[in-house]
Short mmCIF file of N, CA and C in Angstrom, two decimals:
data_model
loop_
_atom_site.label_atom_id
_atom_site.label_comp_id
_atom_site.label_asym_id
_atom_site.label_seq_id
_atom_site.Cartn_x
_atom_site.Cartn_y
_atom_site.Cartn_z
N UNK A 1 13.92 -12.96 -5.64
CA UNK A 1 14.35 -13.04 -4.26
C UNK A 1 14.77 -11.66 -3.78
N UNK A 2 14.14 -11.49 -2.11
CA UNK A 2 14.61 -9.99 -2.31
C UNK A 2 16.11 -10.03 -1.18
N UNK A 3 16.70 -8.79 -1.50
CA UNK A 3 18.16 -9.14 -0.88
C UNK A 3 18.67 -8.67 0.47
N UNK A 4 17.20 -8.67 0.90
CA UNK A 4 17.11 -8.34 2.87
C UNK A 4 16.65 -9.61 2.97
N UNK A 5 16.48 -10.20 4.32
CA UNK A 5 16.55 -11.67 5.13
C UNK A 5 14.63 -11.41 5.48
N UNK A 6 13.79 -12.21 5.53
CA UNK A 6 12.53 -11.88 5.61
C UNK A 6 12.01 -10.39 6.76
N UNK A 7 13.41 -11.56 7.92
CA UNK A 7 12.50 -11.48 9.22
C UNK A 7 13.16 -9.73 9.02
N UNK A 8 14.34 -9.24 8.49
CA UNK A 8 14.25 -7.62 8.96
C UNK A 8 13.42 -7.38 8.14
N UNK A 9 12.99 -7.40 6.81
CA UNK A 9 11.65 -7.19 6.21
C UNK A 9 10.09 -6.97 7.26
N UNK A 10 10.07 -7.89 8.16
CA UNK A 10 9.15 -8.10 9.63
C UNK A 10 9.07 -6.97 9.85
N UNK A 11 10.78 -7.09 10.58
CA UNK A 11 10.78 -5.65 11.63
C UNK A 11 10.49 -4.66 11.24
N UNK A 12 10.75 -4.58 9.78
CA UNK A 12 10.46 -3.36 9.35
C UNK A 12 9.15 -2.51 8.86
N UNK A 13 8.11 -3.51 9.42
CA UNK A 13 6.95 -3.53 9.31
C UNK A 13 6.29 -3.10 10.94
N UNK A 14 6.84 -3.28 11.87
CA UNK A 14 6.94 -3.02 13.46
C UNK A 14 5.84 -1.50 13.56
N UNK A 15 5.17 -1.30 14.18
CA UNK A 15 5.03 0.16 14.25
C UNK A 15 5.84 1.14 14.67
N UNK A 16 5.58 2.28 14.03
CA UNK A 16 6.47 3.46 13.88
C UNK A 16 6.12 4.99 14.49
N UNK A 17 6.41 5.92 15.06
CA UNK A 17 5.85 6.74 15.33
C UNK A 17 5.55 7.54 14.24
N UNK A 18 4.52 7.95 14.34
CA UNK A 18 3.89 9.21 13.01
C UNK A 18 4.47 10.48 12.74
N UNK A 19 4.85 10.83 11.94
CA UNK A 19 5.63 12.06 12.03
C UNK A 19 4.53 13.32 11.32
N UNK A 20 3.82 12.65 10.45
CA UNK A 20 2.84 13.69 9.84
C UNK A 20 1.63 12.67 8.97
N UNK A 21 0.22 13.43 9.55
CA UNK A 21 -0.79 12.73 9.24
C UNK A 21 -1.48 13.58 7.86
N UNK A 22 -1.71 12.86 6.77
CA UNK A 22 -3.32 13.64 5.93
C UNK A 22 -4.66 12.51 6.56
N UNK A 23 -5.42 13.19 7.46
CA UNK A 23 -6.90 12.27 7.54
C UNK A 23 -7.32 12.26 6.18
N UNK A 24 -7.76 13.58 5.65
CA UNK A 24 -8.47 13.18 4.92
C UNK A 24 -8.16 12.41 3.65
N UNK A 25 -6.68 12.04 3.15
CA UNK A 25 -7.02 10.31 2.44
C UNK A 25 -6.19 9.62 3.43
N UNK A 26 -6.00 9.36 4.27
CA UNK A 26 -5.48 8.20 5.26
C UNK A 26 -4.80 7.97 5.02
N UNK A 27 -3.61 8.85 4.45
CA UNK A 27 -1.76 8.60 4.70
C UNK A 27 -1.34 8.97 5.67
N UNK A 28 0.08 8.47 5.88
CA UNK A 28 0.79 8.91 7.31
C UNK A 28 2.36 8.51 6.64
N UNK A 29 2.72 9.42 7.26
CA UNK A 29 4.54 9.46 7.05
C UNK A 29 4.83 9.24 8.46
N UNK A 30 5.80 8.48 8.42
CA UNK A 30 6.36 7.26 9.79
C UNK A 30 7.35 7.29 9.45
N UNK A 31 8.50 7.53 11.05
CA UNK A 31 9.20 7.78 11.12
C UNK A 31 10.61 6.75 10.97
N UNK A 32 11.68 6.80 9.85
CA UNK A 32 12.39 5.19 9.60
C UNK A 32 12.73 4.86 10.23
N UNK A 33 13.01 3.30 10.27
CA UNK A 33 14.35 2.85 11.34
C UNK A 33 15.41 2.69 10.98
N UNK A 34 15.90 2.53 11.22
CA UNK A 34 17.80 2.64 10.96
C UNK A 34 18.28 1.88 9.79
N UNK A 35 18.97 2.02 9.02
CA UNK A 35 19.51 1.66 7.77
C UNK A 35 19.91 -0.23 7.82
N UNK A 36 19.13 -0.40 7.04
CA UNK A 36 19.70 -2.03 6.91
C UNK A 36 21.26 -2.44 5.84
N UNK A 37 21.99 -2.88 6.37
CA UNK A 37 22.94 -2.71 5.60
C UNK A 37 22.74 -3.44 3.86
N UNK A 38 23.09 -2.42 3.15
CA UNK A 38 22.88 -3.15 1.47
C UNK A 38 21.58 -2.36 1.23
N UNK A 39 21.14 -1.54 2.24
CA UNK A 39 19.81 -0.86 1.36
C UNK A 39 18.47 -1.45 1.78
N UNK A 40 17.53 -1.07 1.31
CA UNK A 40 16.42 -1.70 1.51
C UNK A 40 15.58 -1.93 -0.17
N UNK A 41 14.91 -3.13 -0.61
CA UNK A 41 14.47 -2.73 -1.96
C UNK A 41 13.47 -1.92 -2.27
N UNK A 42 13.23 -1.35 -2.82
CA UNK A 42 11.98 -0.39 -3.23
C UNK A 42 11.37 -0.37 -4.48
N UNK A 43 10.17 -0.24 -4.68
CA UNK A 43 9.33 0.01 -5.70
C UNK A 43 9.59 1.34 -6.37
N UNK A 44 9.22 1.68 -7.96
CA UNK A 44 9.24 3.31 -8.02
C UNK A 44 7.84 3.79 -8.30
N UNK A 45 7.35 4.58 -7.86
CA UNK A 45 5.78 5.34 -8.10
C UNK A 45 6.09 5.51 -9.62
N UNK A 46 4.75 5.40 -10.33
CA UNK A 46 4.36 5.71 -11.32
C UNK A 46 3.16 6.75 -11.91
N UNK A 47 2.72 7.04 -12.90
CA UNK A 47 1.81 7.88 -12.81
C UNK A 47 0.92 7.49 -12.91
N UNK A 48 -0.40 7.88 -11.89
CA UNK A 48 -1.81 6.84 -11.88
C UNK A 48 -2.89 7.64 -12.94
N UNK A 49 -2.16 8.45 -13.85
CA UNK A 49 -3.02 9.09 -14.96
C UNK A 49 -3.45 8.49 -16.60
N UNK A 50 -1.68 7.27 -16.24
CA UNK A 50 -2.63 6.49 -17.02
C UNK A 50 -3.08 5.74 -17.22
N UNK A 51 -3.37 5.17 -16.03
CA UNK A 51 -4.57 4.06 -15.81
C UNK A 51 -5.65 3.96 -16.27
N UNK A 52 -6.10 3.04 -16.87
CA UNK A 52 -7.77 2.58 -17.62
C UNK A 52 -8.40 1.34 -16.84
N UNK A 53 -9.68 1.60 -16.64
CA UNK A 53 -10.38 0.58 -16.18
C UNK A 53 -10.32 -0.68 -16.87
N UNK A 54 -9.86 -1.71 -15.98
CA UNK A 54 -9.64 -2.85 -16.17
C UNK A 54 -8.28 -3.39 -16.58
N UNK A 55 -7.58 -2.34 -16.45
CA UNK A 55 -6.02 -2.53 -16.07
C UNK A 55 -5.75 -3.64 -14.84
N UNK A 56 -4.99 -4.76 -15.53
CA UNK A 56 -4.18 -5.89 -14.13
C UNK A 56 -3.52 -4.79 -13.06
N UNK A 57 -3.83 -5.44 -11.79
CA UNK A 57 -2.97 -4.74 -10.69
C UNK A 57 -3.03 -6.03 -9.69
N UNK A 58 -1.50 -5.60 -8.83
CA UNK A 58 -1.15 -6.16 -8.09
C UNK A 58 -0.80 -5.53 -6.60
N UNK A 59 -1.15 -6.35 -5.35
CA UNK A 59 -1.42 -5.19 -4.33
C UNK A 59 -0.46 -6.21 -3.13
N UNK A 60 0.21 -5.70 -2.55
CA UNK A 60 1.34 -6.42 -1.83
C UNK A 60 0.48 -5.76 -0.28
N UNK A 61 1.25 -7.01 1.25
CA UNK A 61 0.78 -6.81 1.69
C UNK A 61 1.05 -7.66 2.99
N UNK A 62 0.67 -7.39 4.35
CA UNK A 62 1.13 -8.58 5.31
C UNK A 62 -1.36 -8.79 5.48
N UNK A 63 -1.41 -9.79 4.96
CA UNK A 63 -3.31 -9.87 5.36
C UNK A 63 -3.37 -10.47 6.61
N UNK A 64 -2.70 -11.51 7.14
CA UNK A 64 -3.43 -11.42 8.44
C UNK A 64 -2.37 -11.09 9.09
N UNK A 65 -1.86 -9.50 9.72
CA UNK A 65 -1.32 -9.12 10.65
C UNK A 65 -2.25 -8.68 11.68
N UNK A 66 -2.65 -9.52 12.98
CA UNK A 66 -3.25 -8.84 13.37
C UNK A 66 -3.01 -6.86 14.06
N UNK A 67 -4.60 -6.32 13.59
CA UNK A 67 -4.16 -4.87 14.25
C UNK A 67 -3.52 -4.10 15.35
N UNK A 68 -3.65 -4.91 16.47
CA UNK A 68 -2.56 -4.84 17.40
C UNK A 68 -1.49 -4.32 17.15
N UNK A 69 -0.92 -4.93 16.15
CA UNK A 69 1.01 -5.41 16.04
C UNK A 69 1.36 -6.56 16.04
N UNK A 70 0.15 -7.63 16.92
CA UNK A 70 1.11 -9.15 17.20
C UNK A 70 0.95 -9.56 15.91
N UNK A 71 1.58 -10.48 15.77
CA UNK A 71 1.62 -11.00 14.69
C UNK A 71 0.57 -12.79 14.42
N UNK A 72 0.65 -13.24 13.73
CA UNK A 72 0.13 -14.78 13.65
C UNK A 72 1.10 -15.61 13.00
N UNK A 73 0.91 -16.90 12.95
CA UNK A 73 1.69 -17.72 12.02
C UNK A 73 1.48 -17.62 10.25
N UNK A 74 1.06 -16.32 10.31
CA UNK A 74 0.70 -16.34 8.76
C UNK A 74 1.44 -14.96 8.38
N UNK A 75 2.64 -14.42 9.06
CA UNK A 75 3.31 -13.03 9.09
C UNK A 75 4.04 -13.18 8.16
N UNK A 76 3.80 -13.05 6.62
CA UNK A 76 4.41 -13.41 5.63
C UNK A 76 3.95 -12.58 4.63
N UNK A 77 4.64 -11.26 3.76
CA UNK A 77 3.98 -10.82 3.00
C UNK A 77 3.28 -12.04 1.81
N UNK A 78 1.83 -11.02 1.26
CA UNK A 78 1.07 -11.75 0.37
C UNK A 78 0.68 -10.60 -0.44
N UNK A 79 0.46 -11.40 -1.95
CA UNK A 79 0.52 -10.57 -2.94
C UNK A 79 -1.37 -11.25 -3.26
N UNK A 80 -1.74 -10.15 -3.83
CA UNK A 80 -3.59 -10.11 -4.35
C UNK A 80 -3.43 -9.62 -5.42
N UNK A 81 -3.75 -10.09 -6.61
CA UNK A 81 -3.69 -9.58 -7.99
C UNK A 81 -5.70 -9.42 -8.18
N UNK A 82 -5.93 -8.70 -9.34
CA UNK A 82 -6.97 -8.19 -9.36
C UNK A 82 -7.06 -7.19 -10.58
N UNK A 83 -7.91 -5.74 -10.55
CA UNK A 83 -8.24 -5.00 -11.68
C UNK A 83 -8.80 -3.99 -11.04
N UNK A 84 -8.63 -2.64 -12.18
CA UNK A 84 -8.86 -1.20 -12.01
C UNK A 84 -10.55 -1.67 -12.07
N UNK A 85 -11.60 -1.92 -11.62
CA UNK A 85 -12.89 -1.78 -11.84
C UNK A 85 -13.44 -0.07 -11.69
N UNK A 86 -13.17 0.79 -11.43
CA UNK A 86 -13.36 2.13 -11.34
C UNK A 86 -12.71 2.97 -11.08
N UNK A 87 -12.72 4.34 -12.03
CA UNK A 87 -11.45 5.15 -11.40
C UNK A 87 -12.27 6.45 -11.00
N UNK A 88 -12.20 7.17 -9.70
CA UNK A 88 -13.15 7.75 -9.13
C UNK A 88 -11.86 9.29 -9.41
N UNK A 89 -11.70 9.67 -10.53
CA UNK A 89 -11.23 10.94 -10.38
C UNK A 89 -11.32 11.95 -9.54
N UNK A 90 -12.70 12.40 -9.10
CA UNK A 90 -12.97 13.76 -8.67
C UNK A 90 -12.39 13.57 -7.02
N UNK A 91 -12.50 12.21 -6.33
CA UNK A 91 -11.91 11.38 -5.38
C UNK A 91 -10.64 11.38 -5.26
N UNK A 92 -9.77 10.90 -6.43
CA UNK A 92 -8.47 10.96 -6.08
C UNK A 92 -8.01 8.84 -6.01
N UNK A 93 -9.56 8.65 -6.41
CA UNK A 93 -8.83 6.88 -6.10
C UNK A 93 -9.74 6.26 -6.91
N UNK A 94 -8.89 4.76 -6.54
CA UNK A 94 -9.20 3.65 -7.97
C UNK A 94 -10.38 2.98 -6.90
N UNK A 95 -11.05 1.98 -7.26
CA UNK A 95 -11.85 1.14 -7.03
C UNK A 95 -11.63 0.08 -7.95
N UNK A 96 -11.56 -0.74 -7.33
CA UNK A 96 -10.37 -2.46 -7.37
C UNK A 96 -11.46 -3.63 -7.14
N UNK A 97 -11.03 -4.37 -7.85
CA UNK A 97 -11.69 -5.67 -7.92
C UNK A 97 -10.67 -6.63 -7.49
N UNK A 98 -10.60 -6.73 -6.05
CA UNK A 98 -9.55 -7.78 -5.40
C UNK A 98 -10.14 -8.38 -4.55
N UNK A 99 -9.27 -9.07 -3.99
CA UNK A 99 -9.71 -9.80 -2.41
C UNK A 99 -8.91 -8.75 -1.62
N UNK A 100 -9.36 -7.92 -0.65
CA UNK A 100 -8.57 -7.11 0.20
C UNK A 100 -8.64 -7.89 1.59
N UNK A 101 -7.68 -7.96 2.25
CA UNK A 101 -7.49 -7.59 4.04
C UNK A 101 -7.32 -6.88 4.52
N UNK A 102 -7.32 -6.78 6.01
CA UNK A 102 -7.19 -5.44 7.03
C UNK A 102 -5.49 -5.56 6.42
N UNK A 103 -4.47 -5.92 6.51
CA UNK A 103 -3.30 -5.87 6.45
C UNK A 103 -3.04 -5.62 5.21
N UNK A 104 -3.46 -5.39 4.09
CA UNK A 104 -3.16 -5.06 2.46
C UNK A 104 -3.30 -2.95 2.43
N UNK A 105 -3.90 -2.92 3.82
CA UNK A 105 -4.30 -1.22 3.61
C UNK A 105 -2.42 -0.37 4.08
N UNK A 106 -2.50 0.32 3.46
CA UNK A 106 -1.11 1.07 3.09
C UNK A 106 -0.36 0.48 2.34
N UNK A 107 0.14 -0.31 1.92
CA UNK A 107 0.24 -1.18 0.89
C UNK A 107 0.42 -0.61 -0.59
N UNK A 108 0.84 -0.83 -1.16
CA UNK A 108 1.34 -0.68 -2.64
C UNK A 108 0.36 -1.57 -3.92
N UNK A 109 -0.19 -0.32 -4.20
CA UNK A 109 -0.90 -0.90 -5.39
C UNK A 109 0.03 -0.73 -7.11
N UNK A 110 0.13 -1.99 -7.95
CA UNK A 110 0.74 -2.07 -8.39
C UNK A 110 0.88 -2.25 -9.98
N UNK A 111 0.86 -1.82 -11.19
CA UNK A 111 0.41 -1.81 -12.00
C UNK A 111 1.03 -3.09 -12.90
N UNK A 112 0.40 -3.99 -13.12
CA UNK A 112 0.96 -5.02 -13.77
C UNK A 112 1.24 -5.19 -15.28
N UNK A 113 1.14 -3.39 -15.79
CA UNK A 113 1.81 -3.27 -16.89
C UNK A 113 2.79 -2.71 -16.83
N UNK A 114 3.61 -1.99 -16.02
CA UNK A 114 4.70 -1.41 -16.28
C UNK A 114 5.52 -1.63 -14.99
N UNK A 115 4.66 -2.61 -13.86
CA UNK A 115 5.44 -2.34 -12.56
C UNK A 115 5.48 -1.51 -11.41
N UNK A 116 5.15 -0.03 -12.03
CA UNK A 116 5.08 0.95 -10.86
C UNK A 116 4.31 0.92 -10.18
N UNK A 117 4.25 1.68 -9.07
CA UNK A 117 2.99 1.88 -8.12
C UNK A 117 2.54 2.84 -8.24
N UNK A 118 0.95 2.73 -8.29
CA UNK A 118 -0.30 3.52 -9.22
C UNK A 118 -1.05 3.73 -8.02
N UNK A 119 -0.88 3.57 -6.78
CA UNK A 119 -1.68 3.77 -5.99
C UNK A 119 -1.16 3.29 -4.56
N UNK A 120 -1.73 3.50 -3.27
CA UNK A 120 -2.22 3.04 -1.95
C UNK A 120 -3.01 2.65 -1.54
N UNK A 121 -3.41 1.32 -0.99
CA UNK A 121 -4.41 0.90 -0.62
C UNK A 121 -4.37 0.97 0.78
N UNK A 122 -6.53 1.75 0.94
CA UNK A 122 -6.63 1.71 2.23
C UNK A 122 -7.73 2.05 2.45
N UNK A 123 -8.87 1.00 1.98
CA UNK A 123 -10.00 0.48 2.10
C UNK A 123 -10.78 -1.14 1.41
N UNK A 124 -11.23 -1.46 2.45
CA UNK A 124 -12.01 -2.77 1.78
C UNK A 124 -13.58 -2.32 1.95
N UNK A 125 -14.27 -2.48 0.89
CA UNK A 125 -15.96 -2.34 0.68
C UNK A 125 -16.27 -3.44 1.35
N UNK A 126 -17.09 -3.21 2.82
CA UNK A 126 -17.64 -4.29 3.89
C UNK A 126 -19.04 -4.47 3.54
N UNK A 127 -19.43 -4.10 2.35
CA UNK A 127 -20.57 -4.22 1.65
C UNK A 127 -20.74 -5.71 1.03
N UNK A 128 -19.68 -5.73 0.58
CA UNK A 128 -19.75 -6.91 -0.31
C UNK A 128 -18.39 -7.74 -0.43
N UNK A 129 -18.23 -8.41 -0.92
CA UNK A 129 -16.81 -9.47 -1.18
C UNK A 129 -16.36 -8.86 -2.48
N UNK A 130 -14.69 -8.56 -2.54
CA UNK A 130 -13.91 -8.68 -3.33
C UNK A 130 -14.00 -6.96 -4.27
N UNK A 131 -14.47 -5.86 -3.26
CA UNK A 131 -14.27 -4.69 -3.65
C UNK A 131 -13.48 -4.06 -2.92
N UNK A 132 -12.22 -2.84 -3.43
CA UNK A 132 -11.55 -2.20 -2.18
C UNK A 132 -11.11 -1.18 -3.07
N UNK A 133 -10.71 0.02 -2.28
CA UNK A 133 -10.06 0.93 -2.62
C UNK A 133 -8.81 1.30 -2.57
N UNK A 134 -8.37 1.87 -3.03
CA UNK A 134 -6.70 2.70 -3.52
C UNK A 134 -6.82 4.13 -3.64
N UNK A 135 -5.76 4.75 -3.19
CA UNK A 135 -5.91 6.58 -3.55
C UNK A 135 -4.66 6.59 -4.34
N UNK A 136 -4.64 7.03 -5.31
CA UNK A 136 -3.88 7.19 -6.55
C UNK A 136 -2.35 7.69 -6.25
N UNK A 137 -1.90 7.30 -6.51
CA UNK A 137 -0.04 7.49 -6.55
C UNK A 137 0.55 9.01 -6.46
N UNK A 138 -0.38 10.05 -7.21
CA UNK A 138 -0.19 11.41 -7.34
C UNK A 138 -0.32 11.94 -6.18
N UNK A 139 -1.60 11.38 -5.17
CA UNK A 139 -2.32 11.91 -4.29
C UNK A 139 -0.76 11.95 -3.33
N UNK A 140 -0.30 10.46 -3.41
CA UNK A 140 0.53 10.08 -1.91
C UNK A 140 1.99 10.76 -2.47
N UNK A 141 1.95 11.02 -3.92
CA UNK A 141 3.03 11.73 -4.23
C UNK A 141 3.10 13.34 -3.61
N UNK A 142 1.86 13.91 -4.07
CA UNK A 142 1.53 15.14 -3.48
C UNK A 142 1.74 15.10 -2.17
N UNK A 143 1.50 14.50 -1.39
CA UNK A 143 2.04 14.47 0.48
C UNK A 143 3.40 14.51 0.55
N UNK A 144 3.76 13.97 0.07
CA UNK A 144 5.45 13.33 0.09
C UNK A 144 6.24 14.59 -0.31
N UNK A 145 5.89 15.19 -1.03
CA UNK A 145 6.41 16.65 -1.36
C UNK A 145 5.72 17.42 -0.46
N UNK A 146 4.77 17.63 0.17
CA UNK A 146 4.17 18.73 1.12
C UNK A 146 5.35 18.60 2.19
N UNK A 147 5.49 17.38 2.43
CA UNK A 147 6.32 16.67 3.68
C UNK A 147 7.94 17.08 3.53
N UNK A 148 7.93 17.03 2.37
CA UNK A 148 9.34 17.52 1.97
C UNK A 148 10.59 16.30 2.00
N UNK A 149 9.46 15.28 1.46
CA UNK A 149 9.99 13.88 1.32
C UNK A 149 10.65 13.97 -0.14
#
């Protein structure tokens, strides 16, 4: 159980203004909102170096938010478990054997051996069913320090 109330969990999902973009892997640092009292819970990054293909992962997520912002009756985070099917080094990202949604992209990819987060997701393969991508934990680590996060 987590120890914020869903709905500020919601809000806290609200859009945000951008404070600093990388296009080229599709992160963005967004700007917080105001302190929830007791904290907020958090995940800790891990290192996505040592990941092996066919490693369990788990990918958190709101899937049908629509893109807008509005929301639907289905505004409820959802969790997609799945597997490392490829790790595209020279790229910087995993290739995943999940069910992805538009709403799973930024999202926390999650290593279901140790817990940490091994990645960001923020692509689904419209090629086919049940392929998507992640850019590796280092990558979004590396921003986060450019940023001076």
């Amino acid at each position: 159980t987590l120890p914020v109330d869903q709905h500020e969990l919601v809000a806290l999902m609200a859009p945000r203004p951008v404070l600093q973009e990388d296009h080229t892997h599709d992160l963005a640092l967004l700007k917080p909102v105001k302190p929830i009292q007791g904290g907020i819970p958090y995940l800790q990054f891990g290192s996505s170096g040592s990941v092996e293909q066919g490693d369990d992962i788990l990918v958190l997520g709101y899937p049908l938010l629509i893109s807008d912002g509005r929301r639907t009756d289905y505004d409820v985070p959802a969790s997609v478990s799945g597997s490392i099917s490829l790790i595209r080094d020279a790229e910087g990202i995993f290739q995943l054997d999940c069910a992805l949604n538009p709403g799973h992209s930024g999202g926390p990819l999650i290593s279901l051996i140790n817990g940490e987060v091994i990645g960001v997701i923020f692509a689904k393969d419209r090629r086919g069913e049940g392929t998507g991508y992640a850019i590796k934990s280092q990558v979004a680590l590396d921003f986060l320090r450019q940023m001076g996060v």
